mmCIF file of C-alpha atoms in Angstrom:
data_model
loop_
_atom_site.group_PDB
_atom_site.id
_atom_site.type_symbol
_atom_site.label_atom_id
_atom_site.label_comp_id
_atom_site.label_asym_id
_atom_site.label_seq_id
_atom_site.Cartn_x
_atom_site.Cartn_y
_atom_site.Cartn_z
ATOM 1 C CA UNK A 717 4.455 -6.112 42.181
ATOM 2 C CA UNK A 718 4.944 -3.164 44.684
ATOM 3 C CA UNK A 719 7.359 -5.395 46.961
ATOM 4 C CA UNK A 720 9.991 -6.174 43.764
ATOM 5 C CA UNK A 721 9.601 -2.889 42.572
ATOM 6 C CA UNK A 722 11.006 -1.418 45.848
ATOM 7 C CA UNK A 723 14.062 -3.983 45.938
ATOM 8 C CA UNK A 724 14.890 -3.055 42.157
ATOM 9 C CA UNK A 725 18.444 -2.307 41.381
ATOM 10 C CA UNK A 726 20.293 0.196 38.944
ATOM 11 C CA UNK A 727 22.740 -2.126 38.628
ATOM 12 C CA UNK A 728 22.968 -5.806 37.588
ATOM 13 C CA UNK A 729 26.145 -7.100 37.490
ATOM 14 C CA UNK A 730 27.310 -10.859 35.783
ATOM 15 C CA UNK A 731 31.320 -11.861 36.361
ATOM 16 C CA UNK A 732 32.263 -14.379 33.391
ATOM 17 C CA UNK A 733 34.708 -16.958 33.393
ATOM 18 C CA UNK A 734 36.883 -15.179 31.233
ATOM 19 C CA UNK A 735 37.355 -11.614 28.985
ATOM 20 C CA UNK A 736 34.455 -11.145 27.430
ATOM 21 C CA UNK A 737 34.859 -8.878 24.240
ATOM 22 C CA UNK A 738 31.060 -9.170 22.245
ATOM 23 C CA UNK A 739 27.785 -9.033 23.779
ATOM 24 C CA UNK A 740 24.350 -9.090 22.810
ATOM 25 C CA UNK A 741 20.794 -8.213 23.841
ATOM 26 C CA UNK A 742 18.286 -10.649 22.899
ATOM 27 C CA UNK A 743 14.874 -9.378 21.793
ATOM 28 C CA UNK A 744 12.350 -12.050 22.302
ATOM 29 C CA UNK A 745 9.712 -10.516 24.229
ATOM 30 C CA UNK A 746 9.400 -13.643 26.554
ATOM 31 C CA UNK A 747 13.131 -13.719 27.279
ATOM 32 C CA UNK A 748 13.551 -10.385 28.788
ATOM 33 C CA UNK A 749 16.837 -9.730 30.431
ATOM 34 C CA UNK A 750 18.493 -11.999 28.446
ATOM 35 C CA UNK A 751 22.101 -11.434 26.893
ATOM 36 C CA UNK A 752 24.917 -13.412 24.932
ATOM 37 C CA UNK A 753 28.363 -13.107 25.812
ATOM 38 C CA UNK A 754 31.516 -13.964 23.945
ATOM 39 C CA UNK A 755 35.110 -14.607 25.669
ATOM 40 C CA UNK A 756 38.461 -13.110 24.192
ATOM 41 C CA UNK A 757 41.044 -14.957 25.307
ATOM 42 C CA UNK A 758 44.051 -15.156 22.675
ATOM 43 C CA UNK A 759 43.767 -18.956 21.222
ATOM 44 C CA UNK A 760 41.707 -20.972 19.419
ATOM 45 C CA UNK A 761 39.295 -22.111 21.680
ATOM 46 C CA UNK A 762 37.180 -19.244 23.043
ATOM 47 C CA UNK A 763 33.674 -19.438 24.453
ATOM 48 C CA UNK A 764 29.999 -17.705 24.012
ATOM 49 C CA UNK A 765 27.630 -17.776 26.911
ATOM 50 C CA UNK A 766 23.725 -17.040 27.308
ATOM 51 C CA UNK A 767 22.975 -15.282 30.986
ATOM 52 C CA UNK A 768 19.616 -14.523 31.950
ATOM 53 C CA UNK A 769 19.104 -12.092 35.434
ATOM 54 C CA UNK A 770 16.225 -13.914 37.139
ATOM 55 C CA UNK A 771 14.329 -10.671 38.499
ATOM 56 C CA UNK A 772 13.289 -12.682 41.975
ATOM 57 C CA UNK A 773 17.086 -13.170 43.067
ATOM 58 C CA UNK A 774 18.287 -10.333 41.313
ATOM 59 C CA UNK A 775 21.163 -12.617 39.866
ATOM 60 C CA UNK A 776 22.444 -13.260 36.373
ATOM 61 C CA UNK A 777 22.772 -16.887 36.071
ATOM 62 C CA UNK A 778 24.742 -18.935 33.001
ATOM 63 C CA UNK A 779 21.501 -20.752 30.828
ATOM 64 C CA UNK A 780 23.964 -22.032 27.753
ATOM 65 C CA UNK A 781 27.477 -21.966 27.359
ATOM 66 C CA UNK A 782 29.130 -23.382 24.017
ATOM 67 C CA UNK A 783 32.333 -23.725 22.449
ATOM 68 C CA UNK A 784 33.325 -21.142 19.863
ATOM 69 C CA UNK A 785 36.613 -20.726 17.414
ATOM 70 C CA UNK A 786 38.690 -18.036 18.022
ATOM 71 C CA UNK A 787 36.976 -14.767 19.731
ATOM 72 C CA UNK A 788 33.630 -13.886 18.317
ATOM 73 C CA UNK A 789 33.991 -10.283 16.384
ATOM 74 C CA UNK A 790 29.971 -9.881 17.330
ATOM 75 C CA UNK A 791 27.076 -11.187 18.249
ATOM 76 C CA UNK A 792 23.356 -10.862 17.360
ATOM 77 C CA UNK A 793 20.318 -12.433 18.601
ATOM 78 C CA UNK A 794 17.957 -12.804 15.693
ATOM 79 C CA UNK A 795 15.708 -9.484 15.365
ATOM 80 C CA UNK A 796 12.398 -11.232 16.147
ATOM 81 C CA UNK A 797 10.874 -9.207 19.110
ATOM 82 C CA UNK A 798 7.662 -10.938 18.282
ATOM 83 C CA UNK A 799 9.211 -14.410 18.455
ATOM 84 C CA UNK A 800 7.870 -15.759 15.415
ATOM 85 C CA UNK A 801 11.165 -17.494 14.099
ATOM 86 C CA UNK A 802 13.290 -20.077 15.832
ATOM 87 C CA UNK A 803 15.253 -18.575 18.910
ATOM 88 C CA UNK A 804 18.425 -18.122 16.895
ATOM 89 C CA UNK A 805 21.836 -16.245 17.892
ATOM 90 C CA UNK A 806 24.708 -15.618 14.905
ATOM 91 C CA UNK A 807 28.544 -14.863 15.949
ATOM 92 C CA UNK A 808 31.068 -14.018 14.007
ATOM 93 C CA UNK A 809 34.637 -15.416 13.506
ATOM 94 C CA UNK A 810 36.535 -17.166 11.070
ATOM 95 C CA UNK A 811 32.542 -17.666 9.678
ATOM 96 C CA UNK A 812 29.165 -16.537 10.315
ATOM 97 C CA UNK A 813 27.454 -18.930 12.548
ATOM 98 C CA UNK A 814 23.743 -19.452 13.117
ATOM 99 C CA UNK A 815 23.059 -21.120 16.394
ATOM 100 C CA UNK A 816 19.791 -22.691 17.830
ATOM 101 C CA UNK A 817 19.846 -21.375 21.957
ATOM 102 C CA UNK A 818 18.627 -24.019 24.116
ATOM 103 C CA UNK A 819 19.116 -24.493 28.010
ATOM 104 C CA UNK A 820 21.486 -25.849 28.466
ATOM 105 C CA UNK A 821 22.706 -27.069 24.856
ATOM 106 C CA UNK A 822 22.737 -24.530 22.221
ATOM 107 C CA UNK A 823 23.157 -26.037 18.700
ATOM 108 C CA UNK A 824 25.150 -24.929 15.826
ATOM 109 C CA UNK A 825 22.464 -24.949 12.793
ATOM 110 C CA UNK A 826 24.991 -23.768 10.209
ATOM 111 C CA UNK A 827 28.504 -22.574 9.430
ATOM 112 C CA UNK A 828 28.515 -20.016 6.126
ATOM 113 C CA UNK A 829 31.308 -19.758 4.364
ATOM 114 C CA UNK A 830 31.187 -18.529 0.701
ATOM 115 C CA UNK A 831 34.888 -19.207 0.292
ATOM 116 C CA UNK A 832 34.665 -23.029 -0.908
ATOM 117 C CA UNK A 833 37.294 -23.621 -3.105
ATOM 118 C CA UNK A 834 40.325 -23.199 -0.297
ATOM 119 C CA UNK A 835 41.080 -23.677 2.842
ATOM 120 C CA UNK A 836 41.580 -20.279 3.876
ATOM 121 C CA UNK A 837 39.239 -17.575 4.823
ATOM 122 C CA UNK A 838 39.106 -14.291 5.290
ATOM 123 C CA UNK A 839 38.172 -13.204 8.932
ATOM 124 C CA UNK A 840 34.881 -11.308 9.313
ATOM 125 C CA UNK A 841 35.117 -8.148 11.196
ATOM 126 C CA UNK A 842 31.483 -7.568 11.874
ATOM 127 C CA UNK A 843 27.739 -8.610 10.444
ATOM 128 C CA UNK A 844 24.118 -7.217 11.070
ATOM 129 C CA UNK A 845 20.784 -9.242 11.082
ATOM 130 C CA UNK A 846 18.314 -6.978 9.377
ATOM 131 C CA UNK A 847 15.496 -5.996 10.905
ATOM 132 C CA UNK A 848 13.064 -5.939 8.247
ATOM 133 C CA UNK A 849 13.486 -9.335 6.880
ATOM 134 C CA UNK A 850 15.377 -11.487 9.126
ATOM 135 C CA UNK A 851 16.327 -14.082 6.568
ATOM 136 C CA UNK A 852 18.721 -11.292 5.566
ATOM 137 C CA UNK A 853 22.309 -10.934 7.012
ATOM 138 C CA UNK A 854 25.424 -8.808 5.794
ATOM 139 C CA UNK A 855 29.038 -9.628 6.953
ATOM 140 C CA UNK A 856 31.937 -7.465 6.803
ATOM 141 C CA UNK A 857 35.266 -9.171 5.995
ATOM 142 C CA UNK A 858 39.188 -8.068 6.219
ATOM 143 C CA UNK A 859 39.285 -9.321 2.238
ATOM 144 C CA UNK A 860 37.545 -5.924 1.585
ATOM 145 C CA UNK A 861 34.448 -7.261 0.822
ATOM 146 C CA UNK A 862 31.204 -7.396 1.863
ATOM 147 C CA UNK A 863 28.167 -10.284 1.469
ATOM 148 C CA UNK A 864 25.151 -10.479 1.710
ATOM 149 C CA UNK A 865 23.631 -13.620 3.275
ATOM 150 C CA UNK A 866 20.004 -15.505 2.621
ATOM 151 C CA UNK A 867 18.917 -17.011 5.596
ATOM 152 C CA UNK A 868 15.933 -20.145 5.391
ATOM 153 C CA UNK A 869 15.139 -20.011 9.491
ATOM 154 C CA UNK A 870 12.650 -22.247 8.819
ATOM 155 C CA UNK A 871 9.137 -22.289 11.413
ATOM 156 C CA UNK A 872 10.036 -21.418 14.900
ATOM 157 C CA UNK A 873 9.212 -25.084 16.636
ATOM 158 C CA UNK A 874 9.911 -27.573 13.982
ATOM 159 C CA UNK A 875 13.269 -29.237 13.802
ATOM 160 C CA UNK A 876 13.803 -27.225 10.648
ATOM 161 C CA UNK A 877 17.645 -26.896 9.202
ATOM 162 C CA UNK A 878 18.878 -23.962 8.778
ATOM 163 C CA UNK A 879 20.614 -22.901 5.724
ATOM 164 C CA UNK A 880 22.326 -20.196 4.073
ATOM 165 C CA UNK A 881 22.883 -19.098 0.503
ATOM 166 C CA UNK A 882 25.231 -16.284 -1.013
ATOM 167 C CA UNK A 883 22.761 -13.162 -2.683
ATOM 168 C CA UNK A 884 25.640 -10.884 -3.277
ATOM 169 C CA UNK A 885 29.037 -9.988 -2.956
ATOM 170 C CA UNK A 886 30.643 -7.200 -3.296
ATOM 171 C CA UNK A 887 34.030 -5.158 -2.955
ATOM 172 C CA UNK A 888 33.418 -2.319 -0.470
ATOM 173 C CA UNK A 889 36.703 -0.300 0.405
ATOM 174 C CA UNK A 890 39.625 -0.432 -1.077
ATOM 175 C CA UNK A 891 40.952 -2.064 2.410
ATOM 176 C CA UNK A 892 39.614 -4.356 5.143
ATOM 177 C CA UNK A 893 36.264 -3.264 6.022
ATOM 178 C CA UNK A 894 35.558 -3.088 9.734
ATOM 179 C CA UNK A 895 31.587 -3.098 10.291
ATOM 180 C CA UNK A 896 28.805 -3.350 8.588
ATOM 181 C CA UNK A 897 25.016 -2.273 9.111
ATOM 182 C CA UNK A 898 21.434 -1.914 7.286
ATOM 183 C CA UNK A 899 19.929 1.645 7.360
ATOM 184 C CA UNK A 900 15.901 1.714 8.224
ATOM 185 C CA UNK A 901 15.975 4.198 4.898
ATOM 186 C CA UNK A 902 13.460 3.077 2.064
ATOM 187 C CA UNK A 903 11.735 0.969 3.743
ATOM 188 C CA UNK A 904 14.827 -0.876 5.678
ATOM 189 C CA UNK A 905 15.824 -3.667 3.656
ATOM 190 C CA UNK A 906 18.422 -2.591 1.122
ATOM 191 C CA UNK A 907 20.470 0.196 2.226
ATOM 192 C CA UNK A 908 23.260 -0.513 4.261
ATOM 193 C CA UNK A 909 26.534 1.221 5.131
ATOM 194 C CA UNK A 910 29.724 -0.060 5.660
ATOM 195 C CA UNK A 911 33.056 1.515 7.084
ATOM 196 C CA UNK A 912 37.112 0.153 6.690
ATOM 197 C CA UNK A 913 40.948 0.703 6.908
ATOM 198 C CA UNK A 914 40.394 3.210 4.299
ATOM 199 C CA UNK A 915 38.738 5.683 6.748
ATOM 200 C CA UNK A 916 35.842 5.909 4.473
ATOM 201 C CA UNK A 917 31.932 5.455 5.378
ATOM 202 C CA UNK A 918 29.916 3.870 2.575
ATOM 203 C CA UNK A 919 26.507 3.349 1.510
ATOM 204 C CA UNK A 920 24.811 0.523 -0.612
ATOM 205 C CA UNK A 921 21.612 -0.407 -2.145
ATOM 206 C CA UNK A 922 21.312 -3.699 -2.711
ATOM 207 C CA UNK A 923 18.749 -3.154 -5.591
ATOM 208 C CA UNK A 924 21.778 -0.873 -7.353
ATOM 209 C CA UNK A 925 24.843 -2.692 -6.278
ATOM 210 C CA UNK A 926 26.873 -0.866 -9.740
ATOM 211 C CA UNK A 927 27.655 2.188 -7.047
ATOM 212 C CA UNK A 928 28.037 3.348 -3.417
ATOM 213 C CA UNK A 929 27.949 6.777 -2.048
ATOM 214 C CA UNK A 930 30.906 7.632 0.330
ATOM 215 C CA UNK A 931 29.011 9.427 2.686
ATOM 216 C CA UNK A 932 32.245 10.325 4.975
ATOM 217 C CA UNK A 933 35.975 10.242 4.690
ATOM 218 C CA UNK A 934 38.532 10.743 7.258
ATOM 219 C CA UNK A 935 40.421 13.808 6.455
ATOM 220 C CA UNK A 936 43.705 11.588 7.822
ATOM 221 C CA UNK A 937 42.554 8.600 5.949
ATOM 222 C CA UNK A 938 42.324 7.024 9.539
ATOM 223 C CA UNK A 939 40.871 3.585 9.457
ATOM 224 C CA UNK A 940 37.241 3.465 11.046
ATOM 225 C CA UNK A 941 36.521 1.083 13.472
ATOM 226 C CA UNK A 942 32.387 1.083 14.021
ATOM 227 C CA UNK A 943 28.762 2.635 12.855
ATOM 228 C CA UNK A 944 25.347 2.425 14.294
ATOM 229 C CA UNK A 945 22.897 4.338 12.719
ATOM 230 C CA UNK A 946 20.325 6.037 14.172
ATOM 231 C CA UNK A 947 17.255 3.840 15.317
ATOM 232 C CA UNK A 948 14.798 6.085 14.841
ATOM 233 C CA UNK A 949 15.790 8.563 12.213
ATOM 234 C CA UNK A 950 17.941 6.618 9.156
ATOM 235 C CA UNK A 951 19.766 10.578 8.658
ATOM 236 C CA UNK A 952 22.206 10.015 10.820
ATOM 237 C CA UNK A 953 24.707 7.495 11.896
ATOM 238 C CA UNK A 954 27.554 7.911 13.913
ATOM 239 C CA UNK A 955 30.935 6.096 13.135
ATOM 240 C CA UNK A 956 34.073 6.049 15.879
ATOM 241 C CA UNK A 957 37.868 5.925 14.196
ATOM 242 C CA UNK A 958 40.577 4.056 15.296
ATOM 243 C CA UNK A 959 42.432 5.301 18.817
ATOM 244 C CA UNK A 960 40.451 8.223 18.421
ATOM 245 C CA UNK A 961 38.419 9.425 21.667
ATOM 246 C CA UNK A 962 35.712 11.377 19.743
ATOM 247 C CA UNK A 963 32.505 10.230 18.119
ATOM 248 C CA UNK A 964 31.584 12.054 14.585
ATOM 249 C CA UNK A 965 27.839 11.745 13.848
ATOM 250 C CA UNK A 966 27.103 12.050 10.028
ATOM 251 C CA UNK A 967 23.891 13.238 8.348
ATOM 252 C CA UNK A 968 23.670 11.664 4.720
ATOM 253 C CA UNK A 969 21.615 14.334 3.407
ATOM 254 C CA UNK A 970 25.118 16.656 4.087
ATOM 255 C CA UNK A 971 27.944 14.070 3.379
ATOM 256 C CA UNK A 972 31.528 14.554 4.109
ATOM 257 C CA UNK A 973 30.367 17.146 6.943
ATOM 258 C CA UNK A 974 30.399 15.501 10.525
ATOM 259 C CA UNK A 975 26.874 17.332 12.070
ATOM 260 C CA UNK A 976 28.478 16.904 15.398
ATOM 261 C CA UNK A 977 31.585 15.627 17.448
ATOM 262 C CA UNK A 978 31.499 14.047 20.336
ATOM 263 C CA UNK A 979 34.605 14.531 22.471
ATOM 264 C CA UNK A 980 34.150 14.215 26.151
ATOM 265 C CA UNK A 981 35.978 10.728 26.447
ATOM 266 C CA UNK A 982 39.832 10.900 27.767
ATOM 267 C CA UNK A 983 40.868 7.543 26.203
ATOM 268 C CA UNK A 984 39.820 5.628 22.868
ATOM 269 C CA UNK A 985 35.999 4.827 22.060
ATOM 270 C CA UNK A 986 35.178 1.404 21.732
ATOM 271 C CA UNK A 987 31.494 1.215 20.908
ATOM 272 C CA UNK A 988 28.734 3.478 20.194
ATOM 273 C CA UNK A 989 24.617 2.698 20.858
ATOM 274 C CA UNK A 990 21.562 4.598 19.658
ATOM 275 C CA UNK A 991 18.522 4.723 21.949
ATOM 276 C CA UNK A 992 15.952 2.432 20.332
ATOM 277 C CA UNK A 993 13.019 4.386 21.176
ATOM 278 C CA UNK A 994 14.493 8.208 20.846
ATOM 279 C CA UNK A 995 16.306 9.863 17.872
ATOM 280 C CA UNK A 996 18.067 12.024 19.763
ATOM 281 C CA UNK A 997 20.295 9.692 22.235
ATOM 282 C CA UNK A 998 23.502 7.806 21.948
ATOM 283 C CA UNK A 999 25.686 6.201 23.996
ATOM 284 C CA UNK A 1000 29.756 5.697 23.657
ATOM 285 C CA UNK A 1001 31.593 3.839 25.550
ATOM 286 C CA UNK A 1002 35.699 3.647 26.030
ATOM 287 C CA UNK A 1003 39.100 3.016 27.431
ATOM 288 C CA UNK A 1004 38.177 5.912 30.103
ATOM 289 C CA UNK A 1005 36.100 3.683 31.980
ATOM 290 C CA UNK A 1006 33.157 5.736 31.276
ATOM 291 C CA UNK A 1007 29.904 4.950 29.141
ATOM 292 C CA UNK A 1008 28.198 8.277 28.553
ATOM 293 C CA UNK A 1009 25.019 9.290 27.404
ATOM 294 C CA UNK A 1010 24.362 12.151 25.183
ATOM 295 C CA UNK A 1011 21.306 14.260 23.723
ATOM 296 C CA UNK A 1012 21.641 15.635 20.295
ATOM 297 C CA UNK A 1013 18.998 17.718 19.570
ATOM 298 C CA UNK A 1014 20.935 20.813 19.080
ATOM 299 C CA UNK A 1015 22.659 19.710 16.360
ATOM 300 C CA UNK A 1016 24.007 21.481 14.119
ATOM 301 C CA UNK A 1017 25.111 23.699 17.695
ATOM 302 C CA UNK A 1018 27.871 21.739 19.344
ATOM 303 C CA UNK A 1019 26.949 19.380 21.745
ATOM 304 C CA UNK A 1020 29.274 20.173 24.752
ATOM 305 C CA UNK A 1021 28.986 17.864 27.151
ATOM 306 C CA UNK A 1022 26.807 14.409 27.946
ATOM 307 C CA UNK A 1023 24.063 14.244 29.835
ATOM 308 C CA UNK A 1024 24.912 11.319 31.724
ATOM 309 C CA UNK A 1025 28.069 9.694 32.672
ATOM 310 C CA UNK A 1026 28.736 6.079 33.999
ATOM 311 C CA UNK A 1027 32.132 6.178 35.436
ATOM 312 C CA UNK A 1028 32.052 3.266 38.028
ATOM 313 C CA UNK A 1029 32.982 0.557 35.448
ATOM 314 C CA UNK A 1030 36.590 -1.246 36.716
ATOM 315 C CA UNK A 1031 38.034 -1.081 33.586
ATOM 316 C CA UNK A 1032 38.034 -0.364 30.165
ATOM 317 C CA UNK A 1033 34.355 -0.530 28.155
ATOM 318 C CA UNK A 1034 34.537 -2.000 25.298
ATOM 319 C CA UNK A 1035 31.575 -2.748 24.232
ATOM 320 C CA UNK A 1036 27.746 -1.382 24.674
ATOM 321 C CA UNK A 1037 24.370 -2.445 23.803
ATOM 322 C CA UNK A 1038 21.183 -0.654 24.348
ATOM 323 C CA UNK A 1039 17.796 -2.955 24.899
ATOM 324 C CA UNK A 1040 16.401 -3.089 22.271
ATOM 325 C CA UNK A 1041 13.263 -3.912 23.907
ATOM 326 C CA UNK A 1042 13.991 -2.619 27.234
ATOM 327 C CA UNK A 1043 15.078 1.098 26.613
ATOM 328 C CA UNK A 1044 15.409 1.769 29.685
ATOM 329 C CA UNK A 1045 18.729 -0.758 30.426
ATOM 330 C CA UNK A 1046 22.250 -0.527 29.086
ATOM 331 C CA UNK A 1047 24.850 -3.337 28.665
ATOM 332 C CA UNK A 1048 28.312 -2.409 29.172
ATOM 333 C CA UNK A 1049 31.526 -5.296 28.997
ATOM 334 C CA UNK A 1050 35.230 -4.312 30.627
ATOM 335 C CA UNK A 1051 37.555 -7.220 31.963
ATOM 336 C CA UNK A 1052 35.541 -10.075 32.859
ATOM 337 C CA UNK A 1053 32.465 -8.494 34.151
ATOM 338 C CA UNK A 1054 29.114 -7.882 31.963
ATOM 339 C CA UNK A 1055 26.625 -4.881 33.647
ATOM 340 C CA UNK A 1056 23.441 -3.704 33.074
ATOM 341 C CA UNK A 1057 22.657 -0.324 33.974
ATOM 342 C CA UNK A 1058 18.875 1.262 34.250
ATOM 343 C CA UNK A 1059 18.825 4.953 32.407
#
């Protein structure tokens, strides 16, 4: 124990094939440093990979690597950090996919696609698995809408199909919306919030589907691009607008009010990543180069500055994941290269 411990790095670093764009921690507690890793390169046929850092070598090897359509808009291992369910992975695309990981073949177990009476669809911008009830995922589509997914995963060793059925959809924004995600509010399986081209943030209850609250709108009617709400407290999320290089944090007990701006980064934010195990943390990444870390306890007093900043990355970050089960590692994509950094 004491000899690895001395030889352990801050810094694990994994160089893909290609651009990777969406990335993913997975959260089964016997598959610890784990991630999923989806190319962008500008065609049809794009990948998604499954890397594991063996702790001995210090190295991030490939496990699973899979064909995909076009880029993946996000990934998600399945929220099961007890590993009761299959070991399932969903991307997003054209479709949502549900995918069975294996080493080395990973299986598609379903494509859903609630669009069956044409040929075209709709890309989806975003989804989120929900934590609560894992047979539960939402997607966020450029048609303005928003749906609501049942899952049957089926038990986690037997060959078991896995299907998908439409529970809701719904119109959302007035334009495309851009990302989607389930609140840990009232008891964290029907409120979820979704943000679009119409620079709006909006919340839902799937239990009262006849209204939404708009819980923020851009004063410029900027599109917004992401939200991530708070893992620990379900008052606040934060949401990031297009080009813009600050983060606004909301409180939804005091809509339309940002409760705090954060402004350090000199280029466009790309992602933003609440500490799983502290309400008071979040990270933002951007086209600066830099992934910073910031405490927001004095809110509603301006938060100046962060309190740590990552500036080594060799190009733009854009994208960011916080371990969900390891809190103490961050997952940052720029070019080609995926790193995990201890915090």
């Amino acid at each position: 124990m004491s000899s690895t411990a001395g030889k352990r790095k801050e810094i694990y670093k994994y160089l893909a094939p290609w651009p990777l764009y969406s990335m993913n921690w997975s959260v089964r507690p016997d598959k610890r440093f784990r991630l999923a890793l989806g190319s962008f390169i500008e065609e049809y046929n794009n990948k998604v990979q499954i890397i594991s850092l063996d702790e001995d070598t210090s190295e991030f090897s490939a496990k699973s690597t899979f064909d995909h359509p076009y880029p993946t808009t996000k990934i998600m291992w399945i929220p099961d950090s007890k590993g009761i369910y299959p070991d399932l992975l969903a991307t997003s695309g054209d479709y949502l996919r549900v995918w069975r990981a294996g080493e080395p073949d990973t299986h598609l177990e379903c494509v859903l696609n609630n669009n069956k009476n044409s040929d075209f669809c709709a890309p989806l911008t975003s989804f989120d698995w929900n934590e609560v009830d894992p047979n539960l995922v939402g997607t966020s589509s450029i048609d303005t809408t928003c749906t609501i997914w049942g899952l049957e995963t089926g038990q986690p060793h037997a060959r078991v199909y896995v299907a998908g059925h439409v529970k809701t959809q719904l119109i959302a924004h007035d334009k495309e919306v851009y990302d989607i995600a389930f609140s840990r509010a009232g008891g964290g399986r029907d409120m979820f919030a979704s943000v679009g081209a119409d620079g709006s943030v909006r919340m839902f209850d799937l239990r009262h589907l006849e209204h939404s609250t708009i819980i923020y709108e851009d004063p410029a009617h900027t599109a917004l691009l992401r939200l991530a709400w708070n893992k620990q407290d379900p008052n606040y999320l934060a949401t990031v607008a297009m080009d813009s290089c600050e983060v606004i944090i909301l409180d939804v007990r005091v809509p339309c009010t940002p409760v705090a701006r954060l402004s350090n980064h000199r280029a466009c934010v790309n992602g933003i990543a609440w500490a799983p195990h502290s309400s008071c943390h979040i990270c933002t990444a951007g086209d600066d180069h830099q992934a910073l870390i910031w405490d927001i306890q004095q809110m509603p007093r301006a938060i100046e500055d962060p309190i740590l900043a990552y500036t080594a990355a060799e190009g733009e970050v854009n994208q960011i994941q916080w371990g969900a089960t390891q809190p103490d590692w961050i997952a940052i994509c720029y070019n080609k290269a995926c790193e995990i950094l201890r915090v």
